[in-house]
CSV table of C-alpha atoms in Angstrom, one decimal:
chain,number,residue,atom,x,y,z
R,1,MET,CA,-28.0,5.1,24.6
R,2,ARG,CA,-30.7,5.4,21.9
R,3,ALA,CA,-29.9,1.9,20.5
R,4,ARG,CA,-30.0,0.4,24.0
R,5,ALA,CA,-33.3,2.0,24.8
R,6,GLU,CA,-34.8,0.8,21.5
R,7,LEU,CA,-33.7,-2.8,22.0
R,8,LEU,CA,-34.9,-2.9,25.6
R,9,GLU,CA,-38.3,-1.6,24.4
R,10,ARG,CA,-38.4,-4.3,21.8
R,11,LEU,CA,-37.7,-6.9,24.5
R,12,ARG,CA,-40.5,-5.8,26.8
R,13,SER,CA,-43.1,-8.0,25.2
R,14,CYS,CA,-41.0,-11.1,26.0
R,15,PHE,CA,-41.4,-10.7,29.7
R,16,VAL,CA,-44.4,-11.4,31.8
R,17,ARG,CA,-43.5,-9.1,34.7
R,18,THR,CA,-42.1,-5.6,34.3
R,19,GLN,CA,-39.7,-6.1,37.2
R,20,THR,CA,-38.1,-9.0,35.4
R,21,TRP,CA,-37.7,-7.0,32.2
R,22,GLN,CA,-36.2,-4.1,34.1
R,23,HIS,CA,-33.7,-6.5,35.7
R,24,ALA,CA,-32.8,-7.9,32.3
R,25,GLY,CA,-32.0,-4.3,31.3
R,26,ARG,CA,-29.7,-4.0,34.3
R,27,TYR,CA,-28.1,-7.3,33.4
R,28,VAL,CA,-27.3,-6.0,29.9
R,29,SER,CA,-25.8,-2.8,31.5
R,30,ALA,CA,-23.6,-5.0,33.7
R,31,LEU,CA,-22.4,-6.9,30.7
R,32,VAL,CA,-21.4,-3.7,29.1
R,33,SER,CA,-19.7,-2.4,32.3
R,34,GLN,CA,-15.9,-2.7,33.0
R,35,VAL,CA,-16.2,-5.5,35.5
R,36,PRO,CA,-13.4,-8.1,34.8
R,37,LYS,CA,-15.7,-11.1,35.2
R,38,ARG,CA,-19.4,-11.4,34.5
R,39,ASN,CA,-21.1,-14.1,36.6
R,40,GLY,CA,-24.0,-14.1,38.9
R,41,TRP,CA,-22.1,-12.6,41.8
R,42,THR,CA,-20.3,-9.8,39.9
R,43,ILE,CA,-23.4,-8.8,37.9
R,44,ALA,CA,-25.5,-8.7,41.0
R,45,GLU,CA,-22.9,-6.5,42.8
R,46,GLN,CA,-22.6,-4.3,39.7
R,47,VAL,CA,-26.4,-3.6,39.4
R,48,GLY,CA,-26.6,-2.8,43.1
R,49,ASP,CA,-28.3,-5.9,44.5
R,50,ALA,CA,-27.5,-7.1,48.0
R,51,THR,CA,-27.3,-10.8,46.9
R,52,PRO,CA,-27.2,-12.8,43.6
R,53,ASP,CA,-30.7,-14.1,44.1
R,54,ARG,CA,-32.5,-11.8,41.6
R,55,THR,CA,-29.8,-12.4,39.0
R,56,GLN,CA,-30.0,-16.2,39.4
R,57,ARG,CA,-33.8,-16.1,39.3
R,58,LEU,CA,-33.6,-14.1,36.0
R,59,LEU,CA,-31.6,-16.8,34.4
R,60,ASN,CA,-33.2,-19.9,36.0
R,61,ARG,CA,-36.8,-19.4,37.1
R,62,ALA,CA,-38.2,-16.1,35.9
R,63,VAL,CA,-41.0,-16.3,33.3
R,64,TRP,CA,-39.8,-14.9,30.0
R,65,ASP,CA,-39.6,-16.2,26.4
R,66,THR,CA,-36.0,-16.8,25.6
R,67,LEU,CA,-36.5,-17.6,21.9
R,68,ALA,CA,-38.8,-14.6,21.4
R,69,ALA,CA,-36.1,-12.4,23.0
R,70,MET,CA,-33.5,-13.8,20.6
R,71,SER,CA,-35.9,-13.0,17.7
R,72,GLN,CA,-36.1,-9.4,18.9
R,73,VAL,CA,-32.3,-9.1,19.1
R,74,ARG,CA,-32.0,-10.6,15.6
R,75,ARG,CA,-34.5,-8.2,14.1
R,76,PHE,CA,-32.9,-5.2,15.9
R,77,ALA,CA,-29.4,-6.1,14.7
R,78,ALA,CA,-30.4,-6.7,11.1
R,79,ALA,CA,-32.5,-3.6,10.9
R,80,GLY,CA,-29.8,-1.4,12.5
R,81,LEU,CA,-27.0,-2.7,10.3
R,82,ASP,CA,-29.2,-2.4,7.2
R,83,ALA,CA,-30.1,1.2,8.1
R,84,ALA,CA,-26.4,2.0,8.6
R,85,ALA,CA,-25.6,0.5,5.2
R,86,GLY,CA,-28.4,2.5,3.6
R,87,ARG,CA,-27.1,5.8,5.1
R,88,ARG,CA,-23.6,5.1,3.8
R,89,ARG,CA,-25.0,4.0,0.4
R,90,ARG,CA,-23.0,0.9,0.4
R,91,ARG,CA,-25.0,-2.1,-0.7
R,92,GLY,CA,-22.3,-4.7,-0.2
R,93,LEU,CA,-23.1,-8.4,0.4
R,94,VAL,CA,-25.2,-9.6,3.2
R,95,VAL,CA,-23.8,-12.8,4.6
R,96,GLY,CA,-25.1,-15.3,7.2
R,97,ALA,CA,-21.9,-16.7,8.8
R,98,LEU,CA,-22.3,-20.0,10.8
R,99,ASP,CA,-19.7,-21.2,13.3
R,100,GLU,CA,-19.6,-22.6,16.8
R,101,THR,CA,-17.7,-21.6,19.9
R,102,GLY,CA,-17.0,-23.2,23.2
R,103,GLN,CA,-16.6,-22.5,26.9
R,104,PRO,CA,-14.3,-24.7,29.1
R,105,LYS,CA,-16.1,-26.2,32.1
R,106,GLN,CA,-15.1,-28.3,35.1
R,107,GLY,CA,-16.9,-31.4,36.2
R,108,VAL,CA,-19.9,-33.1,34.7
R,109,ALA,CA,-22.9,-31.3,36.0
R,110,THR,CA,-23.2,-28.4,33.5
R,111,CYS,CA,-25.7,-28.9,30.7
R,112,GLY,CA,-24.0,-30.1,27.5
R,113,VAL,CA,-20.6,-30.5,29.1
R,114,LYS,CA,-18.4,-33.2,27.5
R,115,ARG,CA,-14.8,-33.9,26.6
R,116,GLN,CA,-14.8,-32.7,23.0
R,117,TYR,CA,-12.8,-30.6,20.6
R,118,MET,CA,-12.9,-27.0,21.8
R,119,GLY,CA,-11.9,-24.4,19.2
R,120,CYS,CA,-11.3,-21.8,21.9
R,121,ALA,CA,-8.7,-24.2,23.4
R,122,GLY,CA,-7.4,-25.7,20.2
R,123,ARG,CA,-7.6,-29.2,21.6
R,124,VAL,CA,-9.9,-31.8,23.2
R,125,ALA,CA,-11.1,-30.4,26.5
R,126,ASN,CA,-14.0,-30.5,28.9
R,127,GLY,CA,-16.6,-27.9,27.9
R,128,ILE,CA,-19.8,-26.9,26.1
R,129,ASN,CA,-20.3,-25.8,22.5
R,130,THR,CA,-22.8,-23.5,21.0
R,131,VAL,CA,-23.6,-22.9,17.3
R,132,HIS,CA,-24.0,-19.3,16.3
R,133,LEU,CA,-25.2,-17.3,13.3
R,134,SER,CA,-23.7,-13.9,12.6
R,135,TYR,CA,-25.4,-11.2,10.4
R,136,VAL,CA,-22.6,-9.7,8.3
R,137,ARG,CA,-23.1,-6.5,6.3
R,138,GLU,CA,-20.1,-6.0,4.1
R,139,LYS,CA,-18.2,-2.8,4.8
R,140,THR,CA,-20.8,-1.9,7.5
R,141,GLY,CA,-20.7,-4.2,10.6
R,142,HIS,CA,-21.8,-7.5,12.0
R,143,ALA,CA,-23.4,-9.0,15.1
R,144,LEU,CA,-24.5,-12.4,16.5
R,145,VAL,CA,-28.2,-13.0,15.7
R,146,GLY,CA,-28.8,-16.7,16.5
R,147,ALA,CA,-27.6,-19.4,18.9
R,148,ARG,CA,-28.3,-23.1,19.8
R,149,GLN,CA,-26.4,-25.1,22.4
R,150,TRP,CA,-25.2,-28.5,21.3
R,151,ILE,CA,-26.3,-31.2,23.7
R,152,PRO,CA,-24.7,-34.7,23.6
R,153,ALA,CA,-27.1,-37.6,22.9
R,154,GLU,CA,-26.2,-39.3,26.2
R,155,HIS,CA,-27.5,-36.3,28.2
R,156,ILE,CA,-30.8,-36.4,26.3
R,157,THR,CA,-31.4,-40.1,26.6
R,158,ASP,CA,-30.5,-40.3,30.3
R,159,PRO,CA,-33.6,-39.2,32.3
R,160,GLN,CA,-31.6,-38.4,35.4
R,161,ALA,CA,-29.0,-36.4,33.6
R,162,ALA,CA,-31.7,-34.5,31.6
R,163,ALA,CA,-33.6,-33.6,34.7
R,164,GLY,CA,-30.5,-32.4,36.5
R,165,MET,CA,-29.4,-30.3,33.6
R,166,GLY,CA,-32.9,-28.8,33.1
R,167,LEU,CA,-33.3,-30.1,29.5
R,168,PRO,CA,-36.9,-29.4,28.2
R,169,PRO,CA,-39.1,-32.4,27.8
R,170,GLY,CA,-39.2,-33.8,24.3
R,171,LEU,CA,-35.8,-32.3,23.3
R,172,GLU,CA,-34.2,-34.3,20.4
R,173,PHE,CA,-30.6,-34.8,19.6
R,174,ARG,CA,-29.4,-32.4,16.9
R,175,THR,CA,-26.0,-32.4,15.2
R,176,LYS,CA,-24.3,-29.0,14.7
R,177,GLY,CA,-25.5,-29.0,11.1
R,178,GLN,CA,-29.1,-29.6,12.2
R,179,LEU,CA,-28.8,-26.9,14.8
R,180,ALA,CA,-27.6,-24.5,12.0
R,181,ILE,CA,-30.8,-25.5,10.1
R,182,ASP,CA,-32.9,-24.5,13.2
R,183,ILE,CA,-31.1,-21.2,13.6
R,184,CYS,CA,-31.4,-20.3,9.9
R,185,ALA,CA,-35.1,-21.3,9.8
R,186,ASP,CA,-35.8,-18.9,12.6
R,187,ALA,CA,-33.8,-16.2,10.8
R,188,PHE,CA,-35.8,-16.7,7.6
R,189,ALA,CA,-39.0,-16.6,9.6
R,190,ASP,CA,-38.0,-13.2,11.0
R,191,GLY,CA,-37.5,-11.9,7.5
R,192,LEU,CA,-33.7,-11.9,7.4
R,193,VAL,CA,-32.4,-12.2,3.8
R,194,PHE,CA,-28.8,-13.3,3.0
R,195,ASP,CA,-27.1,-12.9,-0.3
R,196,VAL,CA,-24.9,-15.9,0.7
R,197,ALA,CA,-24.6,-18.3,3.7
R,198,CYS,CA,-21.1,-19.3,4.8
R,199,GLY,CA,-19.7,-21.8,7.2
R,200,ASP,CA,-16.7,-24.0,7.8
R,201,GLU,CA,-16.3,-27.8,7.2
R,202,VAL,CA,-18.7,-28.8,10.0
R,203,TYR,CA,-21.6,-27.2,8.0
R,204,GLY,CA,-20.3,-27.8,4.5
R,205,ASN,CA,-20.2,-31.5,5.1
R,206,CYS,CA,-23.8,-31.6,6.4
R,207,THR,CA,-25.9,-32.8,3.5
R,208,GLN,CA,-29.2,-31.8,5.3
R,209,LEU,CA,-28.0,-28.2,5.7
R,210,ARG,CA,-27.0,-27.9,2.0
R,211,GLU,CA,-30.4,-29.4,1.0
R,212,PHE,CA,-32.2,-27.0,3.4
R,213,PHE,CA,-30.5,-24.0,1.8
R,214,GLU,CA,-31.2,-25.2,-1.8
R,215,GLN,CA,-34.9,-25.8,-0.9
R,216,HIS,CA,-35.1,-22.2,0.3
R,217,GLY,CA,-33.3,-20.7,-2.7
R,218,GLN,CA,-30.4,-19.7,-0.5
R,219,ALA,CA,-26.9,-19.3,-2.1
R,220,TYR,CA,-24.1,-20.7,0.0
R,221,VAL,CA,-20.3,-20.9,0.0
R,222,LEU,CA,-19.4,-23.6,2.5
R,223,ARG,CA,-16.0,-25.0,3.4
R,224,VAL,CA,-15.6,-28.7,2.8
R,225,ALA,CA,-12.9,-31.3,3.5
R,226,SER,CA,-10.4,-32.3,0.9
R,227,THR,CA,-12.1,-35.7,0.8
R,228,PHE,CA,-15.5,-34.2,-0.1
R,229,MET,CA,-16.8,-35.8,-3.3
R,230,ILE,CA,-17.8,-33.8,-6.4
R,231,ASN,CA,-19.2,-34.8,-9.8
R,232,LEU,CA,-17.4,-33.2,-12.7
R,233,PRO,CA,-19.1,-32.4,-16.0
R,234,SER,CA,-17.5,-35.5,-17.5
R,235,GLU,CA,-19.5,-37.5,-14.9
R,236,THR,CA,-16.3,-38.4,-13.1
R,237,LYS,CA,-16.6,-38.5,-9.4
R,238,LEU,CA,-13.5,-37.2,-7.5
R,239,THR,CA,-12.5,-35.8,-4.2
R,240,CYS,CA,-11.8,-32.1,-4.0
R,241,ALA,CA,-8.1,-32.8,-3.6
R,242,GLN,CA,-8.1,-35.1,-6.7
R,243,ALA,CA,-10.0,-32.5,-8.7
R,244,VAL,CA,-7.4,-29.9,-7.9
R,245,THR,CA,-4.6,-32.2,-8.9
R,246,LEU,CA,-6.3,-33.1,-12.2
R,247,LEU,CA,-7.7,-29.7,-13.2
R,248,ALA,CA,-5.8,-27.0,-11.5
R,249,ALA,CA,-2.2,-28.2,-11.9
R,250,ASP,CA,-1.8,-25.6,-14.6
R,251,THR,CA,-0.8,-22.3,-13.0
R,252,ARG,CA,-2.9,-20.5,-15.5
R,253,ARG,CA,-6.0,-21.8,-13.8
R,254,TRP,CA,-5.1,-19.8,-10.6
R,255,GLU,CA,-5.9,-16.2,-10.2
R,256,VAL,CA,-4.6,-14.0,-7.3
R,257,ARG,CA,-7.4,-12.0,-5.8
R,258,SER,CA,-8.1,-10.3,-2.4
R,259,ALA,CA,-10.6,-12.0,-0.1
R,260,GLY,CA,-11.4,-8.5,1.4
R,261,THR,CA,-9.7,-5.9,3.4
R,262,GLY,CA,-8.5,-6.7,6.9
R,263,SER,CA,-7.0,-4.4,9.6
R,264,LYS,CA,-3.6,-4.8,8.0
R,265,GLY,CA,-4.7,-4.4,4.4
R,266,GLN,CA,-5.8,-6.7,1.6
R,267,ARG,CA,-5.9,-10.5,2.2
R,268,TRP,CA,-4.4,-11.9,-1.0
R,269,TYR,CA,-4.8,-15.6,-2.1
R,270,ALA,CA,-4.7,-17.6,-5.3
R,271,TRP,CA,-8.1,-18.9,-6.4
R,272,ALA,CA,-9.2,-21.6,-8.8
R,273,TRP,CA,-12.8,-22.1,-9.9
R,274,ILE,CA,-13.9,-25.7,-10.9
R,275,ALA,CA,-17.2,-26.5,-12.5
R,276,THR,CA,-19.2,-29.5,-11.5
R,277,ALA,CA,-21.9,-31.6,-13.3
R,278,SER,CA,-24.5,-29.2,-11.9
R,279,PRO,CA,-24.5,-25.7,-13.5
R,280,ARG,CA,-25.6,-24.2,-10.2
R,281,HIS,CA,-22.8,-25.9,-8.1
R,282,HIS,CA,-19.0,-25.0,-8.2
R,283,LEU,CA,-15.9,-25.8,-6.3
R,284,LEU,CA,-13.9,-22.7,-5.3
R,285,VAL,CA,-10.4,-23.5,-4.2
R,286,ARG,CA,-8.2,-21.0,-2.2
R,287,ARG,CA,-4.5,-21.4,-2.0
R,288,HIS,CA,-2.3,-19.6,0.5
R,289,LEU,CA,0.4,-17.6,-1.4
R,290,ARG,CA,3.2,-18.4,1.1
R,291,THR,CA,2.4,-21.9,2.5
R,292,GLY,CA,0.5,-23.3,-0.4
R,293,GLU,CA,-2.2,-24.6,1.9
R,294,LEU,CA,-5.5,-25.3,0.2
R,295,ALA,CA,-9.0,-24.6,1.4
R,296,PHE,CA,-12.1,-25.9,-0.5
R,297,HIS,CA,-15.5,-24.2,-0.8
R,298,TYR,CA,-18.5,-25.9,-2.2
R,299,CYS,CA,-20.8,-23.2,-3.7
R,300,HIS,CA,-24.4,-23.1,-4.8
R,301,VAL,CA,-26.1,-20.2,-6.5
R,302,PRO,CA,-29.8,-20.6,-7.4
R,303,GLN,CA,-31.2,-19.9,-10.8
R,304,GLY,CA,-31.6,-16.1,-11.4
R,305,GLN,CA,-29.0,-15.0,-8.9
R,306,PRO,CA,-25.6,-13.5,-9.9
R,307,LEU,CA,-23.0,-16.1,-10.4
R,308,THR,CA,-19.5,-14.8,-10.7
R,309,LYS,CA,-16.1,-15.8,-9.3
R,310,THR,CA,-15.7,-12.3,-7.8
R,311,ARG,CA,-18.9,-12.6,-5.8
R,312,LEU,CA,-18.1,-16.1,-4.5
R,313,ILE,CA,-14.6,-14.9,-3.4
R,314,ARG,CA,-16.1,-11.9,-1.6
R,315,ALA,CA,-18.5,-14.2,0.1
R,316,ALA,CA,-15.8,-16.7,1.1
R,317,GLY,CA,-13.8,-13.8,2.6
R,318,LEU,CA,-16.8,-12.7,4.8
R,319,ARG,CA,-16.9,-15.7,7.1
R,320,TRP,CA,-14.3,-14.4,9.5
R,321,PRO,CA,-16.6,-11.7,11.1
R,322,VAL,CA,-18.3,-14.4,13.1
R,323,GLU,CA,-15.0,-15.2,14.8
R,324,GLU,CA,-14.5,-11.5,15.6
R,325,ASP,CA,-18.0,-11.5,17.1
R,326,PHE,CA,-16.9,-14.4,19.3
R,327,GLU,CA,-13.8,-12.5,20.3
R,328,PHE,CA,-15.8,-9.4,21.2
R,329,GLY,CA,-18.5,-11.5,22.9
R,330,LYS,CA,-16.0,-13.2,25.1
R,331,ASP,CA,-13.5,-10.5,25.8
R,332,HIS,CA,-15.9,-7.6,26.3
R,333,PHE,CA,-19.4,-9.0,27.2
R,334,GLY,CA,-18.7,-12.3,29.0
R,335,LEU,CA,-20.0,-14.7,26.5
R,336,ASP,CA,-17.9,-17.5,27.9
R,337,GLN,CA,-18.0,-16.4,31.6
R,338,CYS,CA,-21.5,-17.7,32.4
R,339,GLN,CA,-21.3,-20.0,35.5
R,340,ALA,CA,-24.9,-21.3,35.0
R,341,ARG,CA,-25.4,-25.0,34.7
R,342,LEU,CA,-29.0,-25.4,33.5
R,343,TYR,CA,-30.1,-25.4,29.8
R,344,THR,CA,-32.4,-22.4,30.1
R,345,ALA,CA,-29.9,-20.3,32.1
R,346,ILE,CA,-27.1,-20.8,29.6
R,347,ALA,CA,-29.4,-19.8,26.7
R,348,ARG,CA,-30.7,-16.7,28.5
R,349,HIS,CA,-27.2,-15.5,29.3
R,350,THR,CA,-26.3,-16.0,25.7
R,351,VAL,CA,-29.3,-14.0,24.5
R,352,LEU,CA,-28.5,-11.1,26.8
R,353,VAL,CA,-24.8,-11.1,25.7
R,354,MET,CA,-26.1,-11.0,22.1
R,355,ALA,CA,-28.3,-8.0,23.0
R,356,ALA,CA,-25.3,-6.1,24.5
R,357,LEU,CA,-23.2,-6.9,21.5
R,358,ALA,CA,-25.9,-5.9,19.0
R,359,VAL,CA,-26.4,-2.5,20.7
R,360,CYS,CA,-22.7,-1.7,20.4
R,361,ALA,CA,-22.4,-3.2,16.9
R,362,VAL,CA,-25.3,-1.1,15.5
R,363,THR,CA,-24.0,2.0,17.2
R,364,ALA,CA,-20.5,1.6,15.8
R,365,ALA,CA,-22.0,1.0,12.3
R,366,HIS,CA,-24.0,4.3,12.5
R,367,LEU,CA,-21.0,6.3,13.8
R,368,ALA,CA,-18.4,4.8,11.4
R,369,ASP,CA,-18.3,7.5,8.8
R,370,ARG,CA,-18.5,10.3,11.3
R,371,THR,CA,-15.5,9.0,13.4
R,372,ASP,CA,-13.2,7.8,10.6
R,373,THR,CA,-10.4,10.3,10.1
R,374,GLN,CA,-7.7,7.9,8.9
R,375,ALA,CA,-5.1,9.0,6.4
R,376,PRO,CA,-5.2,7.4,3.0
R,377,PRO,CA,-3.6,4.0,2.9
R,378,PRO,CA,-0.1,3.7,1.4
R,379,SER,CA,0.2,3.1,-2.3
R,380,THR,CA,3.8,2.0,-2.5
R,381,PRO,CA,6.0,-0.1,-0.2
R,382,ASP,CA,8.5,2.7,0.4
R,383,GLN,CA,6.0,5.5,1.0
R,384,PRO,CA,6.8,7.6,4.1
R,385,PRO,CA,4.2,7.7,6.9
R,386,PRO,CA,1.8,10.6,7.0
R,387,PRO,CA,2.5,13.4,9.5
R,388,GLU,CA,-0.9,12.8,11.0
R,389,PRO,CA,-2.3,9.2,10.8
R,390,GLY,CA,-5.8,10.2,12.0
R,391,MET,CA,-8.0,7.8,13.9
R,392,ILE,CA,-9.9,4.7,12.9
R,393,PRO,CA,-13.7,4.7,13.4
R,394,LEU,CA,-15.1,3.9,16.8
R,395,THR,CA,-15.0,0.1,17.2
R,396,VAL,CA,-17.4,-2.1,19.2
R,397,PRO,CA,-15.0,-2.3,22.2
R,398,GLU,CA,-14.7,1.5,22.3
R,399,ILE,CA,-18.5,1.9,22.0
R,400,LYS,CA,-18.8,-0.5,24.9
R,401,ARG,CA,-16.4,1.6,27.0
R,402,LEU,CA,-18.3,4.8,26.3
R,403,LEU,CA,-21.6,3.1,27.1
R,404,ALA,CA,-20.2,1.7,30.3
R,405,ASN,CA,-19.3,5.2,31.5
R,406,ALA,CA,-22.7,6.6,30.5
R,407,LEU,CA,-24.5,3.8,32.3
R,408,HIS,CA,-22.5,4.1,35.5
R,409,HIS,CA,-24.9,4.3,38.5
R,410,PRO,CA,-23.9,5.4,42.0
R,411,ARG,CA,-23.9,2.6,44.6
R,412,PRO,CA,-25.5,2.8,48.0
R,413,PRO,CA,-23.3,3.5,51.0
R,414,GLY,CA,-21.4,0.5,52.3
R,415,HIS,CA,-22.2,-1.5,49.1
R,416,ASP,CA,-18.6,-2.6,48.5
R,417,THR,CA,-18.1,-3.6,52.1
R,418,HIS,CA,-21.4,-5.5,52.1
R,419,TRP,CA,-20.3,-7.6,49.1
R,420,LEU,CA,-16.9,-8.2,50.5
R,421,ASN,CA,-18.4,-9.7,53.7
R,422,TRP,CA,-21.1,-11.6,51.7
R,423,ARG,CA,-18.5,-13.3,49.5
R,424,ARG,CA,-16.4,-14.3,52.5
R,425,ARG,CA,-19.4,-15.6,54.4
R,426,HIS,CA,-20.7,-17.6,51.3
R,427,GLN,CA,-17.2,-19.1,50.7
R,428,ALA,CA,-16.9,-20.1,54.4
R,429,ARG,CA,-20.3,-21.9,54.2
R,430,ALA,CA,-19.3,-23.6,50.9
R,431,ARG,CA,-15.9,-24.7,52.4
R,432,TRP,CA,-17.7,-26.2,55.5
R,433,PHE,CA,-20.0,-28.3,53.3
R,434,HIS,CA,-17.1,-29.4,51.1
R,435,GLN,CA,-15.2,-30.5,54.2
R,436,ARG,CA,-18.2,-32.4,55.5
R,437,THR,CA,-18.6,-34.2,52.2
R,438,ARG,CA,-14.9,-35.1,52.1
R,439,LEU,CA,-15.2,-36.3,55.7
R,440,ASN,CA,-18.1,-38.6,54.9
R,441,ARG,CA,-16.2,-40.0,51.9
R,442,ASP,CA,-13.1,-40.6,54.0
R,443,TYR,CA,-15.2,-42.4,56.7
R,444,ALA,CA,-16.7,-44.6,54.0
R,445,LEU,CA,-13.3,-45.6,52.7
R,446,VAL,CA,-12.0,-46.4,56.2
R,447,SER,CA,-15.0,-48.5,57.2
């Protein structure tokens, strides 16, 4: 409750009207609640409103600074996780992890919707994609601290589509790599400092992003494709795959090390470190011990910063928390349940989900040591289980459940019946207009 109150107080300056700020707080409380779906109707019912009008106004028309609110969430999350790490006296690495996530959508009216590869679906599907930045504190916690929705060029260049989707005037097309630059620039402006920036191939293959990091003295460990070209010290130019074949064929070049501790124990891989023509750039190759699958990481460490294989391997293993943030955001806070269609509304829902996630992530980080009673991990494969396994520390989903119970407010008499009737009446009205539209279309076909 203290973390929630602190963040809401930080957000107050982003709103012109106090009533709008208060409703945003209720929106965050609804995101934390146990409602199975989080859209305009269910959130309005959860906060006690008679209709969805106020919730829809908050996302679409109310006057508040969305980017300033995101900045406040970013500063709160980073400060909270840093404080938790300081209390635990665990410096660890601070990683900025970049990745994108999608939300399936029907039709063509939603801002940014297009048939594209959706990681959430594992295939090409109709939906929207948003680039995110996660602030990762090694052995402490992590939270989403930045987001930009990717908008197809055809939406921006079509005045009618841009107006219908609520795109701001002067919006320029940005690739996902360029959106990552925008997000990281905002993070740097807010004072966030990363030991290493990480990302998958979408970002590793973006030359502009790599140059941006190098200009700002930011170390990075970015995944790249097997066809990515590197210059060897001998001035030979090869793809990553060719470099591994040429230089890492000898098994002595590979070293088995852990990429970090997961929920099931250490994540062991074989690693090879290949120098390039630049003393500040290296290729880090990861090989799966069972399948032999290779993953390539192009690394840059500025002059004066620690450069060791151990540090780069630790950084490469800290990209996965952003995917866990997506899982938490979608499963527990409704990140992918927004039914808004306009650009501003989608961004505002995303910011408020980030706020709810940040509150729970910071709280979980502060309570980790006090709630961790696990028995020591096994040291041999045949070790018998302990008589009392203890309990893992409170996780973000469990903090969310505790917070939902603490924020439960009694509803006015007849509230559930009112919403039952409201939904049925609204659906009847929508059905009537759909039928009239179908009738007009049928008449046009016949005539």
